[in-house]
mmCIF file of N, CA and C in Angstrom:
data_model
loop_
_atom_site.group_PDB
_atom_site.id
_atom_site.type_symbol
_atom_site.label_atom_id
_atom_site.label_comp_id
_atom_site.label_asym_id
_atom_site.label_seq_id
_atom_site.Cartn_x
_atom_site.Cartn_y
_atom_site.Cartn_z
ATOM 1 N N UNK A 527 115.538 -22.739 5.253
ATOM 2 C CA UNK A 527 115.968 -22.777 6.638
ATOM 3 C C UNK A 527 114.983 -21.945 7.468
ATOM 4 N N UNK A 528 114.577 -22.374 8.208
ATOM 5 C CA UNK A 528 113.630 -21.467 9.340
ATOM 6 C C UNK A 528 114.554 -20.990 10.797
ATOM 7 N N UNK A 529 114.630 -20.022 11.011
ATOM 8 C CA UNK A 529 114.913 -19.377 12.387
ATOM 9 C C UNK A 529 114.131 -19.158 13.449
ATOM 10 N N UNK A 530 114.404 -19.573 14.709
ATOM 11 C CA UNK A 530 113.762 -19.505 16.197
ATOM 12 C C UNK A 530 114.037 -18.048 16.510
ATOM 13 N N UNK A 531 113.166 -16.895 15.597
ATOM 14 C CA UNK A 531 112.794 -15.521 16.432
ATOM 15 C C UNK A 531 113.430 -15.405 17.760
ATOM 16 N N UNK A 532 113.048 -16.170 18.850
ATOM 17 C CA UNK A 532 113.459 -15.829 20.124
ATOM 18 C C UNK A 532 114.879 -15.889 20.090
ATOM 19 N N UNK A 533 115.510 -16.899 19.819
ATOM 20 C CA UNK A 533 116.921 -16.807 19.216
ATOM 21 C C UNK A 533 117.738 -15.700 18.798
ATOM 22 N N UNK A 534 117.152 -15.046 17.813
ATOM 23 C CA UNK A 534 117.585 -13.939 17.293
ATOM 24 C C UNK A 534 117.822 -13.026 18.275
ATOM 25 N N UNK A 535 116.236 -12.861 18.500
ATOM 26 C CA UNK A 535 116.057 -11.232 19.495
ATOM 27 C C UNK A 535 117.238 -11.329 21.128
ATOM 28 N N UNK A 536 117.091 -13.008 21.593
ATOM 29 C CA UNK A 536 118.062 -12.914 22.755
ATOM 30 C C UNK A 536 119.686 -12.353 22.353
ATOM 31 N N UNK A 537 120.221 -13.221 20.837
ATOM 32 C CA UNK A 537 121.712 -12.625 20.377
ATOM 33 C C UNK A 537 121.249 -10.831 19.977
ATOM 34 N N UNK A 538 120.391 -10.586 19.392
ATOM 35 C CA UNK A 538 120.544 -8.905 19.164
ATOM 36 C C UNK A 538 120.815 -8.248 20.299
ATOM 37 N N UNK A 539 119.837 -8.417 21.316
ATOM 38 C CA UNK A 539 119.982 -7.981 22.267
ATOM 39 C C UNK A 539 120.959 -7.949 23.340
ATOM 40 N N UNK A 540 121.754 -8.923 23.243
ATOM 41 C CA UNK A 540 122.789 -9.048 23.644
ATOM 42 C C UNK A 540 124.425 -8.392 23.014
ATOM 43 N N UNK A 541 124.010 -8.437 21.909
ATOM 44 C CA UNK A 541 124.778 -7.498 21.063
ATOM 45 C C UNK A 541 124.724 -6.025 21.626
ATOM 46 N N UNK A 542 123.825 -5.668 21.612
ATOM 47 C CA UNK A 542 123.431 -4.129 22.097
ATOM 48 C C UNK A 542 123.496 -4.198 23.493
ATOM 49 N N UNK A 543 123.568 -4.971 24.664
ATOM 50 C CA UNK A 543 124.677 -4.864 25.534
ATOM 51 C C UNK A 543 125.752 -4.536 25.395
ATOM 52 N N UNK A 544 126.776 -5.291 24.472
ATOM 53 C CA UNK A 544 127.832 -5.380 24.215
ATOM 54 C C UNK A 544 128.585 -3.794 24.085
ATOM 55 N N UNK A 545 127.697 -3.315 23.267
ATOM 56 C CA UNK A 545 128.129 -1.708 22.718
ATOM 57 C C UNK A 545 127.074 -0.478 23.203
ATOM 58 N N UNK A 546 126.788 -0.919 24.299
ATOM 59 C CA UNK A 546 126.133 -0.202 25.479
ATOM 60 C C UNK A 546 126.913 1.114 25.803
ATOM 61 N N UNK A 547 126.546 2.210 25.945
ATOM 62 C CA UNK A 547 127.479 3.139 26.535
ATOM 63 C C UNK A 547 126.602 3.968 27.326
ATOM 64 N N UNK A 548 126.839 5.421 28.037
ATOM 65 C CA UNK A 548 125.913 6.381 28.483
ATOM 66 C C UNK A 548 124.781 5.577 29.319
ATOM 67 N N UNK A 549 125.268 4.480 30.194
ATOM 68 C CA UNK A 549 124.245 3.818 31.277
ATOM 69 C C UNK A 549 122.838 3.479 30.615
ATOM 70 N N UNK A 550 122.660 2.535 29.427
ATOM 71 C CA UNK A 550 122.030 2.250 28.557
ATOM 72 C C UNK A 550 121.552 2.553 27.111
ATOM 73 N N UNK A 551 122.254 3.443 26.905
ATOM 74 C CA UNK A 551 122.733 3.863 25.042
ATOM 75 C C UNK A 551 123.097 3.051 24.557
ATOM 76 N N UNK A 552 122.762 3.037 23.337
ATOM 77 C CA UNK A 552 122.918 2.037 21.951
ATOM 78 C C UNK A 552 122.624 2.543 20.768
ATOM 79 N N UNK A 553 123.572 2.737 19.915
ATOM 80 C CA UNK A 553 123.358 2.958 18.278
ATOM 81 C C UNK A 553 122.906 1.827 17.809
ATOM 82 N N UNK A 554 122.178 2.310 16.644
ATOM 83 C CA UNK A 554 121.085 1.487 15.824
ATOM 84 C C UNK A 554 121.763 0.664 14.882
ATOM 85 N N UNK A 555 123.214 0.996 15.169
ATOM 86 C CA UNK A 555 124.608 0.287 13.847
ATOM 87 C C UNK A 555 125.478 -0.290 14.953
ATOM 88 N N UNK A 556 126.106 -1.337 14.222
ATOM 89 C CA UNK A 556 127.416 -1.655 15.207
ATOM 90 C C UNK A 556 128.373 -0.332 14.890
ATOM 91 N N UNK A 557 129.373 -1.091 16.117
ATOM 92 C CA UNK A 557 130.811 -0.205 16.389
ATOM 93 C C UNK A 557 131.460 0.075 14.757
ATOM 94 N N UNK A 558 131.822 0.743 14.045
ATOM 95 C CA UNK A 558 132.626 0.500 12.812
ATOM 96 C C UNK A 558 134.247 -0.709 12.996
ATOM 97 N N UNK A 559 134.687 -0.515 14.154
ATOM 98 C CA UNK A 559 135.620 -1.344 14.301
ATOM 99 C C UNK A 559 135.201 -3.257 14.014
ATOM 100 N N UNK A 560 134.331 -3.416 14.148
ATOM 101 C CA UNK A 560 133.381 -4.552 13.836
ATOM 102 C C UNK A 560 133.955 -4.789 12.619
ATOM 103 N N UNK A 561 133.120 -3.725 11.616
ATOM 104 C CA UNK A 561 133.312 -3.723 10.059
ATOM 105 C C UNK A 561 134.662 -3.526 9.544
ATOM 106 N N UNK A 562 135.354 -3.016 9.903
ATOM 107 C CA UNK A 562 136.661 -3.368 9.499
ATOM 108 C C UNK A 562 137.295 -4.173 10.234
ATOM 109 N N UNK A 563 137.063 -4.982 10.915
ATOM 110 C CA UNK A 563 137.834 -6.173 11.300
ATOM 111 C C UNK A 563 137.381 -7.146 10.396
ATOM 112 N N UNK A 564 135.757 -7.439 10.275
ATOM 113 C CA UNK A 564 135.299 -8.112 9.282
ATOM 114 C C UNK A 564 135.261 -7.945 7.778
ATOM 115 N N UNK A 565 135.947 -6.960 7.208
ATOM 116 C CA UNK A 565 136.791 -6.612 6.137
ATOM 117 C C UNK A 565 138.022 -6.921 5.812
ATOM 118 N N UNK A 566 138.988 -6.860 7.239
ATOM 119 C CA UNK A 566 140.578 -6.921 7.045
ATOM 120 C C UNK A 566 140.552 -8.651 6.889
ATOM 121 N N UNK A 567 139.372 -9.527 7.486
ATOM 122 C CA UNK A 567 139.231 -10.871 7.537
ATOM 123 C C UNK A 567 138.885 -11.350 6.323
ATOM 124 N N UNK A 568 138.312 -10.141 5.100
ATOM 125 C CA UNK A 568 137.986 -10.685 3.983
ATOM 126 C C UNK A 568 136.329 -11.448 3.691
ATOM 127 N N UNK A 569 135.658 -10.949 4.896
ATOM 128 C CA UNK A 569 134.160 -11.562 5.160
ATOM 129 C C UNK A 569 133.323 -10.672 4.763
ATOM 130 N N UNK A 570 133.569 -9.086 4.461
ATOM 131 C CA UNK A 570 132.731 -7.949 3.727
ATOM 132 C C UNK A 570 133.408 -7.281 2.820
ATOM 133 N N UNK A 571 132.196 -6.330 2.028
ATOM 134 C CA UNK A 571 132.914 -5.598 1.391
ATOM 135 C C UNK A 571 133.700 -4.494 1.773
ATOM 136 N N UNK A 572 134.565 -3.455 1.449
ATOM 137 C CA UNK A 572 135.033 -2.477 2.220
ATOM 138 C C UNK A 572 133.678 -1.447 2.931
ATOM 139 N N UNK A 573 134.050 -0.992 4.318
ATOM 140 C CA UNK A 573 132.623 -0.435 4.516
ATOM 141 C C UNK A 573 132.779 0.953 4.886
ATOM 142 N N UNK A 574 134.041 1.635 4.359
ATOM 143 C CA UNK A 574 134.125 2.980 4.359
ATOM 144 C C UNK A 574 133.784 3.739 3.075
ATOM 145 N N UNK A 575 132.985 4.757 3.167
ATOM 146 C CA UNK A 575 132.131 5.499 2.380
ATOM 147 C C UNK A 575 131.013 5.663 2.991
ATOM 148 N N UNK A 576 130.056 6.264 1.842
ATOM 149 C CA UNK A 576 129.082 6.649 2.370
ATOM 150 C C UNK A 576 127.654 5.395 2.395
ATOM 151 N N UNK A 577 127.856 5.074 1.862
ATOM 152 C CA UNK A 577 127.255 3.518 1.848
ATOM 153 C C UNK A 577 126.668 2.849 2.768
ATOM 154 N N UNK A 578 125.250 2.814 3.458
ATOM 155 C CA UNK A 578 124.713 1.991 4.718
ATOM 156 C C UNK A 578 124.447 0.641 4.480
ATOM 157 N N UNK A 579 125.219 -0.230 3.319
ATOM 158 C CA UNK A 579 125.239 -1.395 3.181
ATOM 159 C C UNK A 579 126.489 -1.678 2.733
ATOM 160 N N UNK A 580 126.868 -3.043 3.280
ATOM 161 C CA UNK A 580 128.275 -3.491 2.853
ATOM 162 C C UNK A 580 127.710 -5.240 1.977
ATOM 163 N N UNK A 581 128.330 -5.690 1.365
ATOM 164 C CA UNK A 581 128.212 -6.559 0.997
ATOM 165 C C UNK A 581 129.037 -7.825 1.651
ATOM 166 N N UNK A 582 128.168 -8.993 1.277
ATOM 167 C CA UNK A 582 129.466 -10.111 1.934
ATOM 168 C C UNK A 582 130.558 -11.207 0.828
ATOM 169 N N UNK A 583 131.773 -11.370 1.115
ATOM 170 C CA UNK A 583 132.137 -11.721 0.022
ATOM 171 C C UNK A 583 131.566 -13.345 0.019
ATOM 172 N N UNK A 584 131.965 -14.540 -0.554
ATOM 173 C CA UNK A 584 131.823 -15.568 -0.977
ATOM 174 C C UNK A 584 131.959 -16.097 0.502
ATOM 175 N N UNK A 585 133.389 -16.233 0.776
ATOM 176 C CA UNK A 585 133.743 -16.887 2.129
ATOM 177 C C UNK A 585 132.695 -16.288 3.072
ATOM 178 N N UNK A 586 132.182 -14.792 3.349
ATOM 179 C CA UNK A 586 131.747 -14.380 4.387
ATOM 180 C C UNK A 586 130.184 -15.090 4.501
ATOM 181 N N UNK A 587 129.346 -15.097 3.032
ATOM 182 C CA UNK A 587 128.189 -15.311 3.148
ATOM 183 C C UNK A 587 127.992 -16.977 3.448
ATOM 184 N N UNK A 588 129.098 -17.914 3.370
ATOM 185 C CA UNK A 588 129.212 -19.028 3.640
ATOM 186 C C UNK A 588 128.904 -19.160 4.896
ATOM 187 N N UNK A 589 129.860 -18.331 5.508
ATOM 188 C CA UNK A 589 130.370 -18.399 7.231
ATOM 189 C C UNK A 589 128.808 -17.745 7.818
ATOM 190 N N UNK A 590 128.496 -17.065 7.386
ATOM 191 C CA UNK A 590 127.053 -16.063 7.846
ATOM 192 C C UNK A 590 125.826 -17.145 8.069
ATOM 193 N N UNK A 591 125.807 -17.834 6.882
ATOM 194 C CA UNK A 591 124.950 -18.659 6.981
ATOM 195 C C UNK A 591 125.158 -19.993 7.850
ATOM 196 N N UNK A 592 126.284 -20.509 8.065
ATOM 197 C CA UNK A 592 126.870 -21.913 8.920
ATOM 198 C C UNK A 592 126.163 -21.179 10.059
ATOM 199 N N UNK A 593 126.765 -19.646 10.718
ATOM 200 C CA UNK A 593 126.843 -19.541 12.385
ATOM 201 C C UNK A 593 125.323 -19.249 12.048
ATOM 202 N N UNK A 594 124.067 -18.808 11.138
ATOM 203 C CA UNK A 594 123.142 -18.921 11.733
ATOM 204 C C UNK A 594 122.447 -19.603 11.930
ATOM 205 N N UNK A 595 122.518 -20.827 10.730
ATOM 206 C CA UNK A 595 122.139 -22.458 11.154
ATOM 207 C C UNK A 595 122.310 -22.805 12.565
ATOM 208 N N UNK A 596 124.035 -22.409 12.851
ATOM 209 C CA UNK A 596 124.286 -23.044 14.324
ATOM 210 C C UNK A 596 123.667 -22.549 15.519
ATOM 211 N N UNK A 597 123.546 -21.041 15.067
ATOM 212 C CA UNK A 597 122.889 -20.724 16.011
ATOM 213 C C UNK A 597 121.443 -20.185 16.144
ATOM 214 N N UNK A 598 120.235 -20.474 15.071
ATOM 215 C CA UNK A 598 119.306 -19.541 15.331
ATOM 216 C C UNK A 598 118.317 -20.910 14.222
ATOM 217 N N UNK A 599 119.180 -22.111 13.847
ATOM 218 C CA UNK A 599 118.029 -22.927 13.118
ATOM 219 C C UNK A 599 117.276 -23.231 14.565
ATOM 220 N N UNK A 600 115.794 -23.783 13.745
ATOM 221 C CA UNK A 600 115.048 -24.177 14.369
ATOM 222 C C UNK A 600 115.002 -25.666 14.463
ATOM 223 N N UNK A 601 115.274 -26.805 15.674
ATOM 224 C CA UNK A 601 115.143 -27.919 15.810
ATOM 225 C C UNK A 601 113.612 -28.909 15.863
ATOM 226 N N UNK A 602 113.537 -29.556 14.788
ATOM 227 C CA UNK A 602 113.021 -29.927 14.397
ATOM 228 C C UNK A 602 112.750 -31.782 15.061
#
């Protein structure tokens, strides 16, 4: 599968709008509420600890890959 870069960088960046604070602040991580919503949904692994990686379960890495086809393949 190939991805349209520009694609990406417009959703990242828009992400980091999203969780904007201090009149243009942004952590380099999402919100943790993210990760445990996407845990309680059964799409990661648990992401409390000390751990800067979570894993994705079966269903999640399915779903991960559909929305980035949908949204970030490159049309051909």
């Amino acid at each position: 599968m190939k991805y349209d870069d520009q694609k990406i960088l417009e959703v990242v960046l828009a992400l980091l709008g999203v969780f904007e604070f201090e009149n243009g602040r942004v952590w380099k991580r999402f919100e943790f509420s993210v990760f445990d919503e996407l845990f309680e949904k059964g799409y990661i692994s648990d992401p409390k600890g000390k751990s800067e990686s979570v894993y994705l379960t079966e269903e999640g890495l399915q779903l991960a890959k559909e929305l980035a086809q949908k949204h970030f393949s490159v049309q051909e």
